[in-house]
Coordinates of C-alpha atoms and ligand atoms in Angstrom, one line a residue:
M275 CA 0.0 0.0 0.0
A276 CA 1.2 3.5 -0.8
A277 CA 1.6 6.1 1.9
G278 CA 2.9 9.8 2.2
I279 CA 2.2 13.3 3.1
D280 CA -1.3 14.7 1.9
D281 CA -1.0 17.9 3.4
I282 CA 1.2 20.1 5.8
A283 CA 0.5 23.1 7.8
I284 CA 2.7 25.4 9.9
Y285 CA 2.3 27.6 13.1
I286 CA 5.3 30.1 13.9
P287 CA 4.9 32.5 16.9
R288 CA 4.5 36.1 16.2
L289 CA 7.5 37.5 18.0
Y290 CA 11.0 37.7 16.8
I291 CA 14.3 39.0 17.1
D292 CA 15.9 40.8 14.1
A293 CA 19.6 39.5 13.3
T294 CA 20.6 43.3 13.1
D295 CA 19.4 44.0 16.5
F296 CA 20.9 40.7 17.9
A297 CA 24.4 41.6 16.3
E298 CA 24.5 45.0 17.8
A299 CA 23.5 43.8 21.3
R300 CA 26.2 41.0 21.2
G301 CA 28.8 43.1 19.6
L302 CA 29.0 41.0 16.4
D303 CA 29.3 41.9 12.6
P304 CA 25.7 41.4 11.5
V305 CA 27.0 40.1 8.2
K306 CA 28.0 37.1 10.2
L307 CA 24.4 36.3 10.9
Q308 CA 22.8 37.1 7.7
K309 CA 25.5 35.9 4.9
G310 CA 27.5 33.6 7.5
L311 CA 24.7 31.8 8.8
G312 CA 21.9 32.8 6.9
V313 CA 19.9 34.2 9.9
S314 CA 17.9 37.1 9.3
Q315 CA 15.2 36.6 11.7
M316 CA 14.6 34.2 14.6
A317 CA 11.0 33.6 15.7
I318 CA 10.7 33.8 19.6
V319 CA 7.8 32.2 21.6
D320 CA 5.6 34.5 23.9
A321 CA 5.2 34.1 27.6
N322 CA 1.9 32.2 27.2
Q323 CA 3.3 29.6 24.6
D324 CA 5.0 26.3 24.7
P325 CA 5.9 23.7 22.4
A326 CA 2.4 21.8 22.9
C327 CA 0.4 24.7 22.1
L328 CA 2.6 25.4 19.1
A329 CA 1.8 21.7 18.1
A330 CA -1.8 22.3 18.8
N331 CA -2.3 25.5 16.6
A332 CA -0.6 23.5 13.7
C333 CA -2.9 20.7 14.2
L334 CA -6.1 22.8 14.5
R335 CA -5.1 24.8 11.0
I336 CA -4.5 21.4 9.1
M337 CA -7.6 19.9 10.6
Q338 CA -9.8 23.0 9.5
K339 CA -8.3 23.5 6.3
N340 CA -8.8 19.9 5.4
K341 CA -12.6 19.8 7.0
L342 CA -11.1 17.0 9.0
S343 CA -13.1 15.7 12.1
P344 CA -11.4 13.7 15.0
E345 CA -12.7 10.3 13.5
D346 CA -10.5 10.8 10.5
I347 CA -7.3 10.8 12.6
G348 CA -6.3 7.5 13.9
R349 CA -2.9 8.6 15.3
L350 CA -1.3 11.7 16.5
Y351 CA 2.5 11.8 16.9
V352 CA 4.3 14.9 18.4
S353 CA 8.1 14.9 17.9
T354 CA 10.1 17.4 19.9
E355 CA 13.4 18.0 21.9
S356 CA 11.7 20.7 24.1
A357 CA 9.7 18.4 26.3
F358 CA 8.6 19.8 29.7
D359 CA 7.5 16.5 31.3
E360 CA 9.5 13.2 31.7
S361 CA 6.5 11.1 31.6
K362 CA 3.4 12.6 30.2
A363 CA 3.6 12.6 26.4
M364 CA 3.2 16.0 24.6
N365 CA 0.4 14.5 22.2
S366 CA -1.9 14.3 25.3
Y367 CA -1.7 17.9 25.8
V368 CA -2.3 18.5 22.2
I369 CA -5.4 16.2 22.2
G370 CA -6.5 18.0 25.4
M371 CA -6.5 21.3 23.4
L372 CA -8.1 20.0 20.3
E373 CA -10.9 18.7 22.4
Q374 CA -11.6 22.2 23.6
V375 CA -12.8 22.8 20.1
Y376 CA -13.9 19.3 18.9
G377 CA -15.5 18.3 22.2
Q378 CA -14.5 16.3 25.2
G379 CA -13.4 12.7 24.2
A380 CA -13.6 13.3 20.6
F381 CA -10.0 12.0 20.1
E382 CA -10.5 9.0 22.6
H383 CA -9.3 6.4 20.0
C384 CA -6.6 8.6 18.5
G385 CA -3.2 6.7 19.4
G386 CA 0.1 8.3 19.6
I387 CA 3.1 9.2 21.4
E388 CA 5.6 11.7 21.8
T389 CA 9.2 10.8 20.0
K390 CA 12.4 11.9 21.1
F391 CA 15.8 11.9 19.3
A392 CA 17.0 15.4 19.1
C393 CA 16.1 17.0 15.6
V394 CA 15.6 13.6 13.9
S395 CA 12.7 12.2 15.7
G396 CA 10.1 13.8 13.4
S397 CA 11.5 11.6 10.7
Y398 CA 11.4 8.4 12.6
A399 CA 7.7 9.5 13.3
L400 CA 6.8 9.8 9.8
Y401 CA 8.5 6.6 8.9
D402 CA 6.6 4.7 11.8
N403 CA 3.2 6.5 10.7
T404 CA 3.9 5.5 7.0
N405 CA 4.4 1.9 7.8
W406 CA 1.1 1.8 9.8
I407 CA -0.8 3.0 7.0
R408 CA 1.3 0.6 4.5
A409 CA 0.5 -2.3 6.7
D410 CA -3.0 -1.7 6.4
E411 CA -3.4 -1.0 10.0
A412 CA -4.9 2.4 9.5
D413 CA -8.5 1.3 8.6
G414 CA -8.7 4.2 6.1
K415 CA -7.8 6.7 9.0
S416 CA -5.0 9.5 8.5
A417 CA -2.0 10.0 10.9
L418 CA -0.9 13.6 12.2
V419 CA 2.8 13.8 12.7
V420 CA 3.8 17.1 14.3
V421 CA 7.1 18.5 14.8
S422 CA 7.4 21.3 17.2
D423 CA 10.2 22.9 19.1
I424 CA 11.9 25.8 20.8
A425 CA 15.3 26.2 19.7
K426 CA 16.8 28.2 22.9
Y427 CA 20.4 28.5 23.6
D428 CA 22.2 30.1 26.5
M429 CA 22.7 33.9 26.6
G430 CA 26.0 34.8 24.8
S431 CA 26.8 31.3 23.6
S432 CA 27.5 30.8 19.9
G433 CA 24.3 28.7 19.7
E434 CA 22.4 31.9 20.7
M435 CA 22.8 33.1 17.0
T436 CA 20.7 30.0 15.8
Q437 CA 17.4 30.2 17.9
G438 CA 14.1 30.0 16.5
A439 CA 10.5 28.3 17.4
G440 CA 7.6 27.0 15.6
A441 CA 5.7 23.5 14.7
V442 CA 5.0 21.8 11.5
V443 CA 2.2 19.1 10.9
M444 CA 2.1 16.6 8.3
L445 CA -1.2 14.6 7.3
L446 CA -0.4 11.1 6.2
N447 CA -2.3 8.8 4.5
E448 CA -2.7 6.1 1.7
N449 CA -3.8 8.8 -1.0
P450 CA -1.2 11.6 -0.5
R451 CA -1.9 14.6 -2.7
L452 CA 1.4 15.9 -2.0
M453 CA 4.2 13.2 -2.1
E454 CA 4.3 9.5 -1.5
F455 CA 7.4 7.9 0.4
D456 CA 9.6 5.6 -1.5
P457 CA 9.5 2.2 -0.4
K458 CA 12.2 0.2 1.4
V459 CA 14.9 2.8 0.9
T460 CA 14.7 4.7 4.2
S461 CA 18.2 4.4 6.0
T462 CA 19.7 5.4 8.9
S463 CA 23.0 5.9 10.7
I464 CA 23.6 5.9 14.7
K465 CA 26.6 6.4 17.0
D466 CA 26.6 7.3 20.8
E467 CA 28.0 11.0 20.9
Y468 CA 27.7 14.4 22.9
D469 CA 27.9 16.9 20.2
F470 CA 24.7 18.4 21.7
Y471 CA 22.4 17.3 24.5
R472 CA 20.2 18.6 27.2
P473 CA 20.6 16.9 30.6
F474 CA 17.5 16.5 33.0
G475 CA 16.1 19.9 34.3
K476 CA 18.2 22.1 32.1
E477 CA 16.5 24.2 29.7
T478 CA 19.2 24.9 27.4
P479 CA 21.5 22.3 25.6
I480 CA 25.0 21.7 26.1
V481 CA 26.8 22.3 22.4
H482 CA 29.9 21.6 21.1
G483 CA 29.2 23.7 18.0
Q484 CA 31.8 22.9 15.3
Y485 CA 32.0 19.2 16.6
S486 CA 28.0 18.9 15.8
N487 CA 28.5 20.6 12.2
L488 CA 31.0 18.0 11.2
L489 CA 29.4 15.2 13.1
Y490 CA 26.0 16.0 11.3
M491 CA 27.7 15.8 7.7
I492 CA 29.5 12.6 8.4
Q493 CA 26.3 10.9 10.0
V494 CA 24.2 12.1 7.1
R495 CA 26.7 11.0 4.5
K496 CA 26.6 7.4 6.3
A497 CA 23.1 7.4 5.9
L498 CA 23.1 8.5 2.2
D499 CA 25.4 5.6 1.5
A500 CA 23.2 3.2 3.0
Y501 CA 20.3 4.8 1.2
K502 CA 22.2 4.5 -2.2
K503 CA 22.9 0.7 -1.7
K504 CA 19.0 0.2 -0.8
A505 CA 18.0 2.2 -4.0
I506 CA 20.2 0.3 -6.1
S507 CA 19.2 -3.4 -4.8
T508 CA 15.4 -2.5 -5.1
G509 CA 15.7 -1.2 -8.3
L510 CA 14.2 2.2 -7.4
I511 CA 17.2 4.1 -9.0
K512 CA 19.8 3.0 -11.6
I513 CA 22.7 4.7 -11.4
E514 CA 24.7 5.1 -14.6
P515 CA 28.4 5.4 -15.1
G516 CA 29.5 8.8 -14.4
E517 CA 26.3 9.4 -12.3
T518 CA 25.7 9.7 -8.4
I519 CA 22.8 8.9 -6.4
L520 CA 22.4 12.8 -6.0
D521 CA 21.8 13.1 -9.7
H522 CA 18.6 11.1 -9.1
M523 CA 17.1 13.5 -6.7
D524 CA 15.5 16.7 -8.2
Y525 CA 15.3 18.6 -4.9
I526 CA 17.5 17.9 -1.7
N527 CA 15.9 19.0 1.7
M528 CA 18.7 18.9 4.8
H529 CA 18.0 19.6 8.4
L530 CA 18.6 23.2 8.9
P531 CA 19.7 24.3 12.2
Y532 CA 20.7 27.6 10.4
S533 CA 19.8 28.2 6.9
N534 CA 23.6 28.1 5.5
M535 CA 24.0 24.6 7.1
G536 CA 22.0 23.2 4.3
K537 CA 24.5 24.6 1.8
K538 CA 27.5 23.5 3.9
A539 CA 25.9 19.7 4.1
L540 CA 25.1 19.5 0.5
A541 CA 28.8 20.6 -0.6
Y542 CA 30.0 18.0 1.6
M543 CA 27.6 15.2 0.3
V544 CA 28.5 16.5 -3.4
R545 CA 32.1 16.5 -2.7
H546 CA 31.8 12.8 -1.5
E547 CA 29.7 11.7 -4.4
W548 CA 31.7 13.5 -7.3
R549 CA 35.4 12.4 -6.0
Q550 CA 34.9 9.1 -7.5
L551 CA 33.7 10.5 -10.9
P552 CA 35.4 11.6 -13.9
R553 CA 34.0 15.3 -13.3
W554 CA 36.0 15.6 -10.4
K555 CA 38.9 16.4 -12.7
T556 CA 37.5 19.4 -14.1
I557 CA 36.3 20.5 -10.8
L558 CA 39.8 20.4 -9.2
Q559 CA 41.2 22.2 -12.2
E560 CA 38.9 25.1 -11.7
I561 CA 39.3 25.3 -8.1
G562 CA 43.2 25.2 -8.6
L563 CA 44.0 23.3 -5.3
D564 CA 44.2 19.8 -4.6
E565 CA 41.8 18.3 -2.3
P566 CA 43.1 18.6 1.2
V567 CA 43.6 15.6 3.4
P568 CA 43.9 15.6 7.4
Q569 CA 47.1 14.5 8.7
D570 CA 45.5 11.4 10.3
P571 CA 42.9 10.7 7.4
R572 CA 41.6 7.9 9.8
G573 CA 41.7 10.1 13.0
T574 CA 38.6 11.1 15.2
I575 CA 36.3 14.1 14.8
E576 CA 38.6 15.8 17.4
S577 CA 41.5 15.3 15.6
V578 CA 40.4 16.3 12.4
L579 CA 39.1 19.6 14.3
S580 CA 42.4 20.4 16.0
D581 CA 44.3 19.8 12.6
A582 CA 44.6 23.6 11.9
D583 CA 46.3 23.3 8.6
F584 CA 43.8 21.0 7.1
M585 CA 40.8 22.9 8.7
A586 CA 42.2 26.1 7.1
K587 CA 42.7 24.7 3.7
D588 CA 39.7 22.5 4.0
H589 CA 37.7 25.7 4.6
E590 CA 39.3 27.4 1.4
F591 CA 38.8 24.5 -0.8
T592 CA 34.9 24.3 0.3
K593 CA 34.5 28.1 -0.4
L594 CA 36.0 27.7 -4.0
F595 CA 34.3 24.4 -4.6
S596 CA 31.0 26.1 -3.4
K597 CA 31.6 28.9 -6.0
T598 CA 32.1 26.4 -8.9
P599 CA 29.3 26.7 -11.8
E600 CA 28.7 22.9 -11.4
F601 CA 27.8 23.1 -7.8
Q602 CA 25.9 26.2 -8.0
E603 CA 23.9 24.6 -10.4
V604 CA 23.1 21.9 -8.0
Y605 CA 22.6 24.2 -5.2
E606 CA 20.3 26.6 -7.0
S607 CA 18.4 23.9 -8.5
K608 CA 17.9 21.5 -5.7
L609 CA 18.4 23.2 -2.4
A610 CA 18.3 27.0 -2.4
S611 CA 14.4 27.3 -2.2
S612 CA 14.2 25.3 1.0
L613 CA 16.3 27.8 2.9
I614 CA 14.2 31.0 2.4
A615 CA 11.9 30.1 5.3
S616 CA 14.7 29.1 7.7
S617 CA 16.4 32.5 7.2
M618 CA 13.1 34.3 8.2
I619 CA 12.3 32.2 11.1
G620 CA 15.5 30.3 12.6
N621 CA 16.0 26.7 13.9
L622 CA 13.0 24.6 14.5
Y623 CA 14.8 21.6 15.7
T624 CA 12.6 18.8 14.8
A625 CA 10.5 21.1 12.4
S626 CA 13.2 22.6 10.5
L627 CA 13.8 19.9 7.9
Y628 CA 10.2 20.1 7.1
L629 CA 9.8 23.7 7.3
G630 CA 12.6 23.8 4.5
F631 CA 10.4 21.2 2.3
R632 CA 7.4 23.3 2.9
S633 CA 9.5 26.3 1.7
S634 CA 10.8 24.7 -1.3
L635 CA 7.3 23.6 -2.5
E636 CA 6.1 27.2 -2.2
F637 CA 9.0 28.8 -4.0
E638 CA 9.7 26.4 -6.7
Y639 CA 6.0 26.5 -7.6
Q640 CA 6.2 30.2 -7.8
K641 CA 9.0 29.9 -10.4
G642 CA 6.5 28.0 -12.5
I643 CA 8.2 24.7 -12.2
D644 CA 6.0 21.7 -12.7
L645 CA 6.9 19.7 -9.5
E646 CA 4.7 16.5 -10.5
G647 CA 6.8 13.3 -10.6
K648 CA 9.9 15.0 -9.1
R649 CA 12.0 12.9 -6.3
I650 CA 12.6 14.7 -3.0
G651 CA 15.7 13.5 -1.1
F652 CA 15.5 14.3 2.7
G653 CA 18.5 14.5 5.2
S654 CA 17.6 14.4 8.4
Y655 CA 20.1 14.5 11.5
G656 CA 19.6 14.4 15.2
S657 CA 22.4 15.0 17.6
G658 CA 23.5 12.2 19.9
A659 CA 23.4 11.4 17.0
S660 CA 21.5 9.8 14.3
A661 CA 20.7 10.7 10.7
M662 CA 18.1 9.4 8.4
V663 CA 17.9 9.6 4.5
F664 CA 14.8 8.8 2.6
S665 CA 13.1 10.1 -0.6
G666 CA 9.5 10.4 -1.9
V667 CA 7.6 11.5 -5.3
I668 CA 5.6 14.7 -5.7
Q669 CA 2.1 13.6 -6.8
P670 CA -0.1 14.5 -9.7
E671 CA -2.6 16.3 -7.1
Y672 CA 0.1 18.4 -5.6
K673 CA -1.2 21.9 -6.9
E674 CA -4.3 21.5 -5.0
I675 CA -2.0 21.9 -1.8
V676 CA 0.8 24.2 -3.0
K677 CA -1.0 26.8 -4.8
D678 CA -2.5 28.2 -1.9
M679 CA 0.8 28.2 0.0
N680 CA 1.9 31.8 1.2
L681 CA 4.6 31.7 4.0
E682 CA 4.3 35.4 4.9
A683 CA 0.6 34.9 5.2
E684 CA 0.8 32.0 7.5
I685 CA 3.3 33.4 9.6
G686 CA 1.1 36.4 9.9
N687 CA 1.9 40.0 11.4
R688 CA 4.8 39.7 13.7
K689 CA 6.4 42.0 16.7
R690 CA 9.9 43.1 16.3
L691 CA 11.3 42.6 19.9
T692 CA 13.4 45.1 21.2
W693 CA 16.6 43.8 23.0
E694 CA 15.1 44.5 26.6
E695 CA 12.1 42.4 25.6
Y696 CA 14.2 39.6 24.0
E697 CA 16.4 39.6 27.4
K698 CA 13.4 39.3 29.6
L699 CA 11.6 36.5 27.6
H700 CA 14.8 34.6 27.3
E701 CA 15.4 34.6 31.3
N702 CA 11.8 33.7 31.8
K703 CA 11.0 37.1 33.6
V704 CA 7.6 37.7 31.7
D705 CA 4.5 36.3 33.4
I706 CA 2.1 34.3 31.4
A707 CA -0.2 36.8 32.1
E708 CA 1.9 39.7 30.5
S709 CA 2.2 38.1 27.2
M710 CA 2.8 40.5 24.2
V711 CA 0.5 39.5 21.5
H712 CA -3.2 38.6 21.9
T713 CA -3.9 36.4 19.0
K714 CA -7.5 35.3 18.5
K715 CA -8.3 31.7 17.4
E716 CA -5.2 30.3 19.1
F717 CA -4.5 27.8 21.8
V718 CA -2.4 29.5 24.8
L719 CA -1.1 28.4 28.0
I720 CA -2.7 30.4 30.9
D721 CA -1.0 28.4 34.0
V722 CA 1.6 26.0 35.1
K723 CA 0.8 24.8 38.6
T724 CA 3.4 25.1 41.4
E725 CA 1.7 23.5 44.2
T726 CA 3.5 20.0 45.4
E727 CA 0.4 17.7 44.7
S728 CA -0.2 19.3 41.0
K729 CA 3.1 20.7 40.2
G730 CA 3.9 21.1 36.7
E731 CA 0.2 20.6 35.4
R732 CA -0.6 23.0 32.5
R733 CA -3.6 24.8 31.6
Y734 CA -4.5 25.8 28.2
V735 CA -7.4 27.9 26.7
F736 CA -8.7 28.6 23.1
N737 CA -8.7 32.4 22.6
E738 CA -12.1 32.7 21.1
Ligands
CAA1019 N1 31.1 38.2 7.7 C1 30.7 37.0 7.2 N2 30.8 35.8 7.4 C2 31.2 35.6 8.5 C3 31.8 36.5 9.6 C4 31.7 37.9 9.1 N3 31.9 38.8 9.9 N4 32.1 36.0 10.6 C5 31.8 34.6 10.5 N5 31.4 34.5 9.1 C6 30.9 33.1 8.7 C7 31.9 32.0 8.7 O1 32.9 32.1 7.8 C8 31.2 30.8 8.8 O2 30.9 30.3 7.5 P1 31.5 28.9 6.8 O3 31.0 28.0 7.9 O4 30.9 28.8 5.6 O5 32.9 29.1 7.0 C9 29.9 31.2 9.4 O6 29.9 32.7 9.4 C10 29.8 30.8 10.9 O7 31.0 31.4 11.7 P2 31.6 30.4 12.7 O8 31.7 29.1 12.3 O9 32.9 31.1 13.0 O10 30.6 30.9 13.9 P3 30.6 30.1 15.2 O11 31.5 29.1 15.4 O12 30.6 31.3 16.4 O13 29.2 29.4 15.4 C11 28.1 27.6 15.4 C12 28.6 28.8 14.5 C13 29.2 26.6 15.6 C14 27.0 26.7 14.3 C15 27.1 27.9 16.5 O14 25.9 28.9 16.1 C16 26.6 26.8 17.4 O15 27.0 26.3 18.0 N6 25.1 26.5 16.9 C17 24.4 25.4 17.6 C18 24.8 24.2 17.0 C19 24.5 23.9 15.8 O16 23.6 24.5 15.2 N7 24.9 22.8 15.1 C20 24.7 22.6 13.8 C21 24.7 20.9 13.8 S1 24.0 19.9 15.1 C22 22.4 19.8 14.5 O17 22.1 20.3 13.7 C23 21.5 19.8 15.8 C24 20.6 21.2 15.9 O18 19.6 21.6 15.5 C25 21.3 21.9 16.9

């Protein structure tokens, strides 16, 4: 049985910090954020928002848009790395909120869990729910997979430039109008690592930034190698001499902790794939340098990162490689449109890959490109660390969905935070009752209990 994404909706909080304000306050060159990282604005949650209400708002949008009733939904999964409870799963909060609109008990038989593996868990949730449908267990119902996160880093840390918040929900079923997943090719890689993690009770992660960048690329490359083997052995893709697996992906969506990470990761994968091909000779001639090799080519990530000579040469080589017309063509045609939303909104952890997919659909469609039959490759990464590579094909009915996509309208009017407002929100010094925007028809948090017997209980309302 076929299965895939029928529709997709987003919810982005209405507050943001602008990259120029951020850079000024932190004494940074704004060009580092805007051009170096590809960050223009970072969405910030209001005092009355948490990842559960972001997720519920996204779910309500997709249900109302598709005139779905609770009986149409057999499963609701929430994937997040911003969990606020060690036991009670976030999908239960989302169902509680949705039942304020659809009626008490309306989702009584809607199964689901919260999934966790840093930014990759949404991809595992999509895969598991796709297989629930493929196994004919869904009884004609659809699944909702929501990826929802608040990417918040310590004040003054290097990660603070790569914050953001928001939720993306995907409606999965057996007749997807948007994209059908390719069967039997989804591939993973996993390794016990500490590149980025958030110990119990800590609101912000512990991050080894450059280590995490390199680990991301290595793990995705390993998952891509495994995907390639499966794609060939299942007969999904036939790679002719002189071609690479990437030639068979019309679009590539990467996990985007910041927009430029997508370009960095694409360059890394393309180098890896092209190195074995006749075309590599031409590229090396254009660059005018040999490809640098670390002093210890079989060394650890630490040894590579501490090899200053190699790192400097590799940085230079990557820069020149990224400017070659051959790479530029791949970048512009397969990746660039997916980065637009990320630079306006920032890091969404689990949701950033899918915001990129959503961005790519809207902005490629606006170019007048016919997307039907195009294969989309996904490179998902979660710190700690696991990567997943998979693909899908855009379906004939996709225009029904994509023609109405309008990122700016869906984000809505936003308020640009002053530095003082940002600092107060970051330090959790704004009371829930003092929230800054009062948007109608949205779920908001109104209380988190502090009494011993009910500590941590959360109350939400739907703002009529
Ligand atoms: N003008 C133009 N460009 C500039 C510049 C300037 N004045 N100053 C620096 N730049 C460029 C740099 O050359 C660099 O570009 P390249 O990578 O193309 O060389 C870019 O801006 C960033 O500069 P640095 O690498 O010096 O930045 P940094 O070390 O201060 O911080 C970071 C970057 C490590 C990503 C940091 O923001 C961080 O720790 N972020 C959180 C961790 C993260 O996002 N990791 C990504 C992989 S892990 C993951 O993906 C999971 C997840 O979601 C977190």
